[in-house]
CSV table of C-alpha atoms in Angstrom, one decimal:
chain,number,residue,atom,x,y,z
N,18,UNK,CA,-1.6,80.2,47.6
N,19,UNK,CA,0.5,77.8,46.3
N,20,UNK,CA,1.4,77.9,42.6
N,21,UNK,CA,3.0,75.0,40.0
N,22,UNK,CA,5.0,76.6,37.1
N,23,UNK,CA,7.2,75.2,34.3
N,24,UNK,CA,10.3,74.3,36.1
N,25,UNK,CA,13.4,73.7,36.7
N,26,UNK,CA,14.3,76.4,38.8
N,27,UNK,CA,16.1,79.5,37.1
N,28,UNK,CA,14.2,79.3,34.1
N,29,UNK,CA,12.5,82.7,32.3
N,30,UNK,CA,8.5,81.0,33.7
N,31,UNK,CA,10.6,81.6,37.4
N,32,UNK,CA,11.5,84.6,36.2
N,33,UNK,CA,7.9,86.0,34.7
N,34,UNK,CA,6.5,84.1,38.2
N,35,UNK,CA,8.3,86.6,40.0
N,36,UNK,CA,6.8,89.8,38.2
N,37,UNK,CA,3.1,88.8,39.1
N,38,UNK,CA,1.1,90.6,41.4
N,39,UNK,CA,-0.8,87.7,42.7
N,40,UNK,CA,2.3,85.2,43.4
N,41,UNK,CA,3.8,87.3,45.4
N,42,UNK,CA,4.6,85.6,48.8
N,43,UNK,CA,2.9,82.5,47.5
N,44,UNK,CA,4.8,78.7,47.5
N,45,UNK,CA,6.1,78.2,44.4
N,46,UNK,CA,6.7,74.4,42.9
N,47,UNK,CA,8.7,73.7,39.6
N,48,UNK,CA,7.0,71.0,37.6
N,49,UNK,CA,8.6,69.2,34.6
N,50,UNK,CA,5.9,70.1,32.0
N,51,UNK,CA,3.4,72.9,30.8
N,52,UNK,CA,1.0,69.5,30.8
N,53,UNK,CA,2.1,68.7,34.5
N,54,UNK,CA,1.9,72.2,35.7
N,55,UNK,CA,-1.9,72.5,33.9
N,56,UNK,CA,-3.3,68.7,35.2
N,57,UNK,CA,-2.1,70.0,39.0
N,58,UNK,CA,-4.2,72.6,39.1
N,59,UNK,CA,-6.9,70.7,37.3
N,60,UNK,CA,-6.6,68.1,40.0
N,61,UNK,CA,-6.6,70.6,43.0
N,62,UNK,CA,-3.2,69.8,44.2
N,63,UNK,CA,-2.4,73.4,43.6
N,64,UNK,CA,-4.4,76.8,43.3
N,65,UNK,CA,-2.8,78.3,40.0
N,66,UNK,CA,-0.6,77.3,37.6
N,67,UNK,CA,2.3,79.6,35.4
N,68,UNK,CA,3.3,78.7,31.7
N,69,UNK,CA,4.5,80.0,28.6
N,70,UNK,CA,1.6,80.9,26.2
N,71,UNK,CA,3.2,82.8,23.2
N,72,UNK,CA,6.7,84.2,22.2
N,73,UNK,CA,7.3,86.9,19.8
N,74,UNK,CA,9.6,85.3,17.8
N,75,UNK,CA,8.6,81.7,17.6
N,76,UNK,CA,4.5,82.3,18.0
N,77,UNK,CA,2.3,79.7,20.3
N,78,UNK,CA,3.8,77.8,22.4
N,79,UNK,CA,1.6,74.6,21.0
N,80,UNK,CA,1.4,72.8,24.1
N,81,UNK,CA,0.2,75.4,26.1
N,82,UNK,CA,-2.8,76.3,23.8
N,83,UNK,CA,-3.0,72.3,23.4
N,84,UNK,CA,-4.0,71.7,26.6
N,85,UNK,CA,-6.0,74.8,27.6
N,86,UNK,CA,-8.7,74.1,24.4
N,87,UNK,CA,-9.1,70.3,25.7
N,88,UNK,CA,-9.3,68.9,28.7
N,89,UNK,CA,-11.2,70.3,31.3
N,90,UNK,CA,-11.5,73.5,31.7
N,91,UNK,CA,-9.1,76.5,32.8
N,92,UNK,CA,-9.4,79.9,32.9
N,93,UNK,CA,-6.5,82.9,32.4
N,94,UNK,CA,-6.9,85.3,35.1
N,95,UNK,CA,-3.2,87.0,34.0
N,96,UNK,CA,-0.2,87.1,32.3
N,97,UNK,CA,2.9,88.5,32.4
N,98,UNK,CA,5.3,89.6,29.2
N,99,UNK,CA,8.8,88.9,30.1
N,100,UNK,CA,11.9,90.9,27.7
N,101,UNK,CA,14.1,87.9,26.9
N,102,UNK,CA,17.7,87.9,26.4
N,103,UNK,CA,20.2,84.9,26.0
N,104,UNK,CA,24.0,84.3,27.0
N,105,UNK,CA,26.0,81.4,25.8
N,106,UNK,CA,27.2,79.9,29.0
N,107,UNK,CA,30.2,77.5,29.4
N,108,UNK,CA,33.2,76.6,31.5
N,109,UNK,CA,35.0,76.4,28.0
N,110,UNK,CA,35.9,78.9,25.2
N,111,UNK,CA,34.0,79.1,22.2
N,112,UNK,CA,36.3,77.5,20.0
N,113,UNK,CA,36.5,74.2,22.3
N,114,UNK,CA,32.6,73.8,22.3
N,115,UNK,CA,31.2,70.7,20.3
N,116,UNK,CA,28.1,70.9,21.7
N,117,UNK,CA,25.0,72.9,22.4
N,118,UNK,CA,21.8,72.3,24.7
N,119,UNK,CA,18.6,74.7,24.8
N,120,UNK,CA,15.0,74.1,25.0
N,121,UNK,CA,13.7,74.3,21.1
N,122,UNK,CA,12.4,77.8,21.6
N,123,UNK,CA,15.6,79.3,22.8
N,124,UNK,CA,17.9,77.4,20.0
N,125,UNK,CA,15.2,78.8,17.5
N,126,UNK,CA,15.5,82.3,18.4
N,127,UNK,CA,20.1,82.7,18.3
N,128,UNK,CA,20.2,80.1,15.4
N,129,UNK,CA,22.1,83.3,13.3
N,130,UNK,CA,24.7,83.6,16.0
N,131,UNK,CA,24.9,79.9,16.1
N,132,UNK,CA,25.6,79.5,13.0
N,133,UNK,CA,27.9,82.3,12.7
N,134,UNK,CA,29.8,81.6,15.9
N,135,UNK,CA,29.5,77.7,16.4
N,136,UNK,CA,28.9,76.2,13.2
N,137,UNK,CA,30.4,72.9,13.9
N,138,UNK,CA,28.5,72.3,17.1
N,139,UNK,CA,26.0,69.7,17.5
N,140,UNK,CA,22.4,71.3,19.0
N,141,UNK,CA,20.7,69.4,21.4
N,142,UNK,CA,17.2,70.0,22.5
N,143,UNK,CA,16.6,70.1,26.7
N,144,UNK,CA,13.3,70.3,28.5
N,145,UNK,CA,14.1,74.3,29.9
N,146,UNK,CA,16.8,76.5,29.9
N,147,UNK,CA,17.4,75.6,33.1
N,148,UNK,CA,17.4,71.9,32.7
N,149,UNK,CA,20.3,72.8,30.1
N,150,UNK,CA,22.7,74.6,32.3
N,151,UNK,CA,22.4,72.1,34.8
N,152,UNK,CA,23.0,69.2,31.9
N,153,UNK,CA,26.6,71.1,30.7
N,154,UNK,CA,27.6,71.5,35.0
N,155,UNK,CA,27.0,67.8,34.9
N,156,UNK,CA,29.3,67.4,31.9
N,157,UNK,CA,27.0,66.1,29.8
N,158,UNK,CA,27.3,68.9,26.9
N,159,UNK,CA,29.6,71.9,26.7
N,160,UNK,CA,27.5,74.7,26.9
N,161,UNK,CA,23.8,76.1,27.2
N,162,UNK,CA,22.1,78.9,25.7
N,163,UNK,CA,20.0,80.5,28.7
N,164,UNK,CA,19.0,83.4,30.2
N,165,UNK,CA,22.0,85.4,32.4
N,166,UNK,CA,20.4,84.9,35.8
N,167,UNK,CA,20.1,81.1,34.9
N,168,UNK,CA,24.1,81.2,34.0
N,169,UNK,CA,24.7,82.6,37.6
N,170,UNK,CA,22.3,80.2,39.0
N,171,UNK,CA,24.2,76.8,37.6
N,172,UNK,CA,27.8,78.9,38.4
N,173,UNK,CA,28.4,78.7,34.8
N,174,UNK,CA,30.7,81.5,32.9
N,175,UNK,CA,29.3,83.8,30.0
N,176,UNK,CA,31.1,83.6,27.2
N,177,UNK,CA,28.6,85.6,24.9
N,178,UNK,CA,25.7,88.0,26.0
N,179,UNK,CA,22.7,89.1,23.7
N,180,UNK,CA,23.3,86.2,21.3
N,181,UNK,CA,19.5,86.9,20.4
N,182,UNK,CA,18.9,87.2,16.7
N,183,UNK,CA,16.2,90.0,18.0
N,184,UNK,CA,17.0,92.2,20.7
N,185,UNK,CA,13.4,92.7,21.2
N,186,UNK,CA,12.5,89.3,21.9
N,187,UNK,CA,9.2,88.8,24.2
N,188,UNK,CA,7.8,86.0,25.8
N,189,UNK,CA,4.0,85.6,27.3
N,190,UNK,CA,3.2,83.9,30.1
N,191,UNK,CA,-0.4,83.1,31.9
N,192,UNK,CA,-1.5,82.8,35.1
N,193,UNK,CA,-4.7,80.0,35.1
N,194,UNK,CA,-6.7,78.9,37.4
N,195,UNK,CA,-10.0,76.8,37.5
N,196,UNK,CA,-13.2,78.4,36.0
N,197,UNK,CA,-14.0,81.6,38.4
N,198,UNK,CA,-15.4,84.6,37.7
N,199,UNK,CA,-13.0,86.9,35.5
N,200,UNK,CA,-10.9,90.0,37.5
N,201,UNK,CA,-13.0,92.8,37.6
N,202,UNK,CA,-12.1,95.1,34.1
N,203,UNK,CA,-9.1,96.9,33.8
N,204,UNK,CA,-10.1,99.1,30.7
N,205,UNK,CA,-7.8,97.2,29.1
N,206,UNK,CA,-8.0,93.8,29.0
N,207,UNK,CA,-7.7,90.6,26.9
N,208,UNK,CA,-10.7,88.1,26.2
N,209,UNK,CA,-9.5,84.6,25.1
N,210,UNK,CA,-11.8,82.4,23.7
N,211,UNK,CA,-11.3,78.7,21.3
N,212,UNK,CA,-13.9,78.1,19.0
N,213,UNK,CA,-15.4,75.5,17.1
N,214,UNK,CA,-17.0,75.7,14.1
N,215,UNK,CA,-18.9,73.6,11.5
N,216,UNK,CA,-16.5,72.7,8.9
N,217,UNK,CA,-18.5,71.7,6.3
N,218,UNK,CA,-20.8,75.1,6.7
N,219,UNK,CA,-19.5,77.5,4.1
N,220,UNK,CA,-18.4,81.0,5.5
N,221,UNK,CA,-18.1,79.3,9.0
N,222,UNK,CA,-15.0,81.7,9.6
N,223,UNK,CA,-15.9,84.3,8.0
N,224,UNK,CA,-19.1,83.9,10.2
N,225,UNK,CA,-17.3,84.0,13.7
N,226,UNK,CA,-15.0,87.3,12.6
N,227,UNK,CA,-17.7,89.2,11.7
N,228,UNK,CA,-19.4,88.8,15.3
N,229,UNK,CA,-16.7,90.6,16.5
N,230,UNK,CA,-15.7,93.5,13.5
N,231,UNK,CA,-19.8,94.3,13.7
N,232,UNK,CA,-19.1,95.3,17.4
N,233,UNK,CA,-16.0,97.2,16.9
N,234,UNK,CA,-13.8,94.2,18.5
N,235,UNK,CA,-10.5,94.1,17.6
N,236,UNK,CA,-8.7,90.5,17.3
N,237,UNK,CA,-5.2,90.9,18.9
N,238,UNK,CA,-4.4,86.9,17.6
N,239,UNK,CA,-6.3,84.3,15.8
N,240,UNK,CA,-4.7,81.0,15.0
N,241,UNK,CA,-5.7,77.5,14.3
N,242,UNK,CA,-4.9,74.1,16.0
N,243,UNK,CA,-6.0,70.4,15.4
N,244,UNK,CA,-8.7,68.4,17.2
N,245,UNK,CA,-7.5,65.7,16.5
N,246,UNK,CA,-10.7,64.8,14.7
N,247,UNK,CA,-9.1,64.5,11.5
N,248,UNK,CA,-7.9,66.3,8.6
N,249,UNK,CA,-9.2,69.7,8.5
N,250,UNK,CA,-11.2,69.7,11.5
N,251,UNK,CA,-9.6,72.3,13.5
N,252,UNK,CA,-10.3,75.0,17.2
N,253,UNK,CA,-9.4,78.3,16.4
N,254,UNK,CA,-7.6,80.2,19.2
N,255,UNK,CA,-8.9,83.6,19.2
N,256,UNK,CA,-7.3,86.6,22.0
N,257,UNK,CA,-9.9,90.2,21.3
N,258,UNK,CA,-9.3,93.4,22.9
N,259,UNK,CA,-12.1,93.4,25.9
N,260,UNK,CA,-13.5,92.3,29.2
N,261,UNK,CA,-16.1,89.6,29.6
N,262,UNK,CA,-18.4,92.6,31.6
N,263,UNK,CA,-18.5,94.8,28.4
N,264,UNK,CA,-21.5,95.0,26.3
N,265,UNK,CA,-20.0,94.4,23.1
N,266,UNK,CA,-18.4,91.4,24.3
N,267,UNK,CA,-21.5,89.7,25.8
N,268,UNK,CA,-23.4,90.4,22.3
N,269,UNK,CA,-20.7,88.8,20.7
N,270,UNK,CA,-20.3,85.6,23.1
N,271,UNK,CA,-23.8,85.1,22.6
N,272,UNK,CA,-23.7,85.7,18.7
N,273,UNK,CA,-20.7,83.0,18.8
N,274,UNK,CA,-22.5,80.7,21.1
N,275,UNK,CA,-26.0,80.7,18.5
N,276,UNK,CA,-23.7,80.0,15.5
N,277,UNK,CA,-21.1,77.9,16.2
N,278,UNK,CA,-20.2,74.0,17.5
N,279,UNK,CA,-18.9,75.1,20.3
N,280,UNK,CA,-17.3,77.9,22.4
N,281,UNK,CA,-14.3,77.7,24.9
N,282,UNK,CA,-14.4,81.0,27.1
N,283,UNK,CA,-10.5,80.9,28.4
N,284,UNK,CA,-11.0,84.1,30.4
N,285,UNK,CA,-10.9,87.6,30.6
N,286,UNK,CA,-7.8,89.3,32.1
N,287,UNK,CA,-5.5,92.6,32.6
N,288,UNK,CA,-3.0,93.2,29.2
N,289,UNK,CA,0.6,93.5,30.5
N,290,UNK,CA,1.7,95.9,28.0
N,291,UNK,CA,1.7,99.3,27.6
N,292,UNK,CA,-0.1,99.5,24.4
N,293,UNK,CA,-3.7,100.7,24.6
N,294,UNK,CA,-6.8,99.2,23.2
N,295,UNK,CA,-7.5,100.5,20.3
N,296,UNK,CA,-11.6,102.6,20.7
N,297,UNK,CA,-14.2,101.6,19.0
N,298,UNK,CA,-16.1,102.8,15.8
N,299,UNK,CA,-18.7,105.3,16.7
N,300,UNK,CA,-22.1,103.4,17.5
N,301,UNK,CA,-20.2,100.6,19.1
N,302,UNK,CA,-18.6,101.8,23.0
N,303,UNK,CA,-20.4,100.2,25.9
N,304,UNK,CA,-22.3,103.8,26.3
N,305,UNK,CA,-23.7,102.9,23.2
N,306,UNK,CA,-25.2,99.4,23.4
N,307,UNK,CA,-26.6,100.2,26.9
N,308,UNK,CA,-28.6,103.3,25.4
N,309,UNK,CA,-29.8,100.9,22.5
N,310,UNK,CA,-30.6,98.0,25.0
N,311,UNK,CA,-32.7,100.9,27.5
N,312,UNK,CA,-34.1,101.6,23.9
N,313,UNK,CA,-36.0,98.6,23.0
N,314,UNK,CA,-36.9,97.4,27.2
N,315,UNK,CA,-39.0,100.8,26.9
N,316,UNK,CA,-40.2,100.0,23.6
N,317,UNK,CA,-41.3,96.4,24.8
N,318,UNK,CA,-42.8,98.2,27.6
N,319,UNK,CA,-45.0,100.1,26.1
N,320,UNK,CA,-42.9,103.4,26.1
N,321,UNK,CA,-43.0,105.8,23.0
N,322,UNK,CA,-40.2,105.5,20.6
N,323,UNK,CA,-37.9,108.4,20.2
């Protein structure tokens, strides 16, 4: 199994790689881009690909969502969610540091202590974490924000740990594939979905949620993202508590594939978090719609209602 994942090397997707079940003892290859790491395994050159999806203090990771609602298709068969803590690292002190190199999603979560601790300091955006340190040991800026291990890696000093404006920063990350058949269920699992609806249908949205609250489906994330079909015309993003194999989510797929433009199954996987899904409403557990569909095939057979 070999598996492409948003490189360079020492950056948090390594890191995440590392905590999932299915990589383990599998080749790994860095890859410059979520967009490289997604069109490899789209192409076959590798089995699986690795990239940030979502982070907890700066939401979706665009590209990622980008490029798994277009193109063809992919499936999530994982993910992993990673704690994430940042050092500033540099051969020089703090007060000698004119400049500053991060990917955008690291600068945007210790902008308070950057602005507290190096307010003169120019910020410069870097492809990874990793691609950062190894800029400043090239002498191209003074010093990186990145994760500790990534520090270590590029032989850089710490001069400030848990720079983090939140100490309970989390980033998601996804394992994808292309389109199999889901993991078998968990009993507590995530269904991702993008859908398309008609924009000039009133209640459209409204439409799609209630496909889901009518089966006691709870939306963990809904967001919206362009199609770049014009102004207003727009793929919602939709993760719900569920399994692909459960009753209530088939009966809403199908509901969602009779009413809107289109649908976008993105798979059905484990949750990597120790929250629990929240139960249905009474009526609405899988017990429940497989006594109501044993209901109506012996009513169509014949069989005496009761």
């Amino acid at each position: 199994m070999e598996f492409a994942y948003l490189g360079p090397r020492g950056t948090f997707t390594e890191a995440a790689l590392r905590r999932l079940p299915a990589a383990k003892g599998a080749t790994t290859t860095p890859m410059a881009s979520q967009v490289d790491v997604l069109e490899a395994v789209r192409r076959g050159e590798v089995d699986a690909g690795f990239v940030p999806l979502e982070n907890s203090q700066e939401g979706t990771v665009t590209v990622t969502v980008d490029e798994l609602v277009s193109g063809d298709p992919l499936v999530i068969v994982g993910e992993v969610v990673l704690p994430v803590t940042f050092v500033l690292a540099s051969a020089k002190a703090p007060g000698r540091i004119a400049t500053v190199a991060s990917h955008p999603h690291a600068l945007a979560q210790v902008s308070g202590y950057l602005r507290r601790e190096l307010p003169d300091a120019v910020v410069h955006q870097a492809l990874s974490t990793a691609q950062a340190a190894q800029r400043v040991v090239d002498g191209e800026f003074d010093a990186c924000v990145c994760a500790p291990f990534t520090a270590e890696a590029a032989g850089l000093p710490v001069q400030a740990f848990d720079i983090g404006d939140s100490s309970s920063a989390e980033t998601r990350f996804v394992h994808v594939v292309r389109p199999t058949a889901p993991p078998e269920p968990s009993g507590n699992d995530i269904t991702s979905l993008a859908v398309y609806i008609d924009h000039d249908r009133v209640g459209a949205l409204l439409a799609v949620l209630t496909e889901f609250a009518i089966r006691g489906i709870n939306l963990t994330r809904i967001e919206s993202r362009p199609t770049g079909e014009g102004l207003g015309r727009y793929a919602f993003f939709l993760d719900c508590t569920g399994h692909l194999a459960d009753a209530r989510m088939g009966e809403a797929l199908t509901g969602l594939r009779r009413i809107c433009a289109d649908v976008r199954y993105l798979g059905s996987y484990p949750r990597d978090h120790s929250d629990r899904p929240v139960a249905p409403p009474e009526g609405l557990s899988d017990g429940d719609f497989a006594d109501a569909t044993a209901w109506l095939a012996a009513l169509r057979e014949g069989g005496a209602p009761n």
